[in-house]
Amino acid sequence: MSAHTSRRERLRQATLEEIHAAARKLLVERGSAAVTINAVARQVGMSGPALYHYYAGHDELVGAVTADFFRELAAVMEQARDVRADAPIGDRILAVCRAMRAWATTHPAEFGWIFASPIAPPNRRPESVRHQAAVRFERVLLDLMIELWRTRPFPVPDPDGLPASLREQVTAYSAAIGGRLPPEAAHVFLSCWIRLYGLLCMEVLHQLDFAYTDLEPVFEECLRELAVTVGIDYHAAA
Amino acid sequence: MSAHTSRRERLRQATLEEIHAAARKLLVERGSAAVTINAVARQVGMSGPALYHYYAGHDELVGAVTADFFRELAAVMEQARDVRADAPIGDRILAVCRAMRAWATTHPAEFGWIFASPIAPPNRRPESVRHQAAVRFERVLLDLMIELWRTRPFPVPDPDGLPASLREQVTAYSAAIGGRLPPEAAHVFLSCWIRLYGLLCMEVLHQLDFAYTDLEPVFEECLRELAVTVGIDYHAAA
DNA sequence: CTAGATTGCTTAGAGTCATTAAGGAAACAT
DNA sequence: ATGTTTCCTTAATGACTCTAAGCAATCTAG
């Protein structure tokens, strides 16, 4: 499937990497509006339309670069998980969340780009590289929560206490993840996800600048609450 | 200060309104990328450069339209508050939050535009119309929380339990709002704000589509938690 | 009521962007 | 050695931002 590494293929891969690097450089240095086909091509040393041999258009380039970011973010989180493969599950969860924020804050342009850039219809299709990479990212924490649920189930709300509409939706989601979390546990996971990811989202989009200059302690507070919610030990970063 | 309503001034105001309406129409019908100087001018029936007599450029037009949206959102929230001027403070808080989400979900393009559109440097300046309108929006819930704090103080964490950095920041924010909430209470307010606004932010940016089709019950759940946090009675919408 | 300034618009034009089309040259396969 | 594929170029279209120059209607003052 993979290494049909002809000379041509290798050159093509190298060019693709150069293109992605150029796009990223433009994004970081001059903002998302600067990531244009022409500007990227100029940066790489080709002229304009040459890029169409690599991507069908601007949307596809954007999707590919976004997928890169998702993959890099997921890799950072997976690494935080794997270097502690023998640590308690709670520690690994905290480490993964911190790795997520660390990447977000050290790469604000990239992280902001991930959700603030409008998702073109082709990139919405489940088979798009962007979507695949996003799923991989989302699964890192999900898998850990599944492991936690299996080894040390956390307290869940009474499903009958949830509104019918919500119960239906978390049940559908529970099925979508292969039933590896029951609906009530899926609900708890989603609540945690919303809090963590939502906080980062607001931080990077500068929606909290009016009150905070540094959201690290706010994030830690959020982690502390998460720890209580899913019954793991909170302790500060190593 | 205001009604220097010369004939010219009135015409100018009418044109400005027409411009804003055209920009909004384009945003809603064809997405944020369609809101260009040229397209807006065409819609209004002028040709291109004429718009520069009204706005210095694209950024300023975007800022003005964004300010419109903030003002409309704030007005809807203020109205939800004022039609219940005699209701218990807790009811008014819930009503204002629901009004915020109702506007967000009935005007997803506008609400998304509010934070997903990059904030050009000129619109970051505190004296910009965009910033002024954003402040008015943020103050609606803040003022109610201040009233709640004055009439029926809610439980607050021990300030000594907060990390030093966080304590400093909420203290600064407390001062910035004229000390109308002490730092610990400001911290509680900000936590609530982050949860509510963050949830809407994620909803509108389609960051939760992978799990939910309708976030209304999730938002209500969030309101229920908020009610517990600040000690008001939760009950479903009227 | 009539000059002079102001205001609201126009067209022209420079520079950028996305995208398509047409063609040349290098690399590859047979 | 030849024909195909691949990579890249230039040319061209149409849209966009924004500046410049200029005309005409409207206000302001005398």
Short mmCIF file of C-alpha atoms (C1' of nucleotides) in Angstrom, two decimals, chain D:
data_model
loop_
_atom_site.label_atom_id
_atom_site.label_comp_id
_atom_site.label_asym_id
_atom_site.label_seq_id
_atom_site.Cartn_x
_atom_site.Cartn_y
_atom_site.Cartn_z
"C1'" DA D 1 14.89 5.59 -28.76
"C1'" DT D 2 10.24 6.70 -28.28
"C1'" DG D 3 6.03 7.72 -26.31
"C1'" DT D 4 3.85 8.82 -21.96
"C1'" DT D 5 3.60 10.86 -17.64
"C1'" DT D 6 4.79 14.49 -14.52
"C1'" DC D 7 6.13 19.04 -13.21
"C1'" DC D 8 6.20 23.43 -14.06
"C1'" DT D 9 5.73 27.70 -16.83
"C1'" DT D 10 3.21 31.71 -18.90
"C1'" DA D 11 -1.22 33.74 -20.43
"C1'" DA D 12 -5.64 35.01 -19.40
"C1'" DT D 13 -10.27 35.74 -16.92
"C1'" DG D 14 -12.77 37.57 -13.43
"C1'" DA D 15 -13.14 39.02 -8.58
"C1'" DC D 16 -11.25 41.58 -4.80
"C1'" DT D 17 -8.99 45.76 -2.06
"C1'" DC D 18 -7.84 50.12 -2.32
"C1'" DT D 19 -6.05 54.85 -4.34
"C1'" DA D 20 -6.62 58.68 -7.43
"C1'" DA D 21 -8.96 61.93 -10.14
"C1'" DG D 22 -13.04 64.10 -11.29
"C1'" DC D 23 -18.11 65.31 -11.85
"C1'" DA D 24 -22.38 66.79 -9.82
"C1'" DA D 25 -25.52 67.61 -6.22
"C1'" DT D 26 -25.88 69.73 -1.81
"C1'" DC D 27 -24.99 72.64 1.88
"C1'" DT D 28 -22.94 77.22 3.88
"C1'" DA D 29 -21.92 82.03 3.93
"C1'" DG D 30 -21.86 86.26 2.44
#
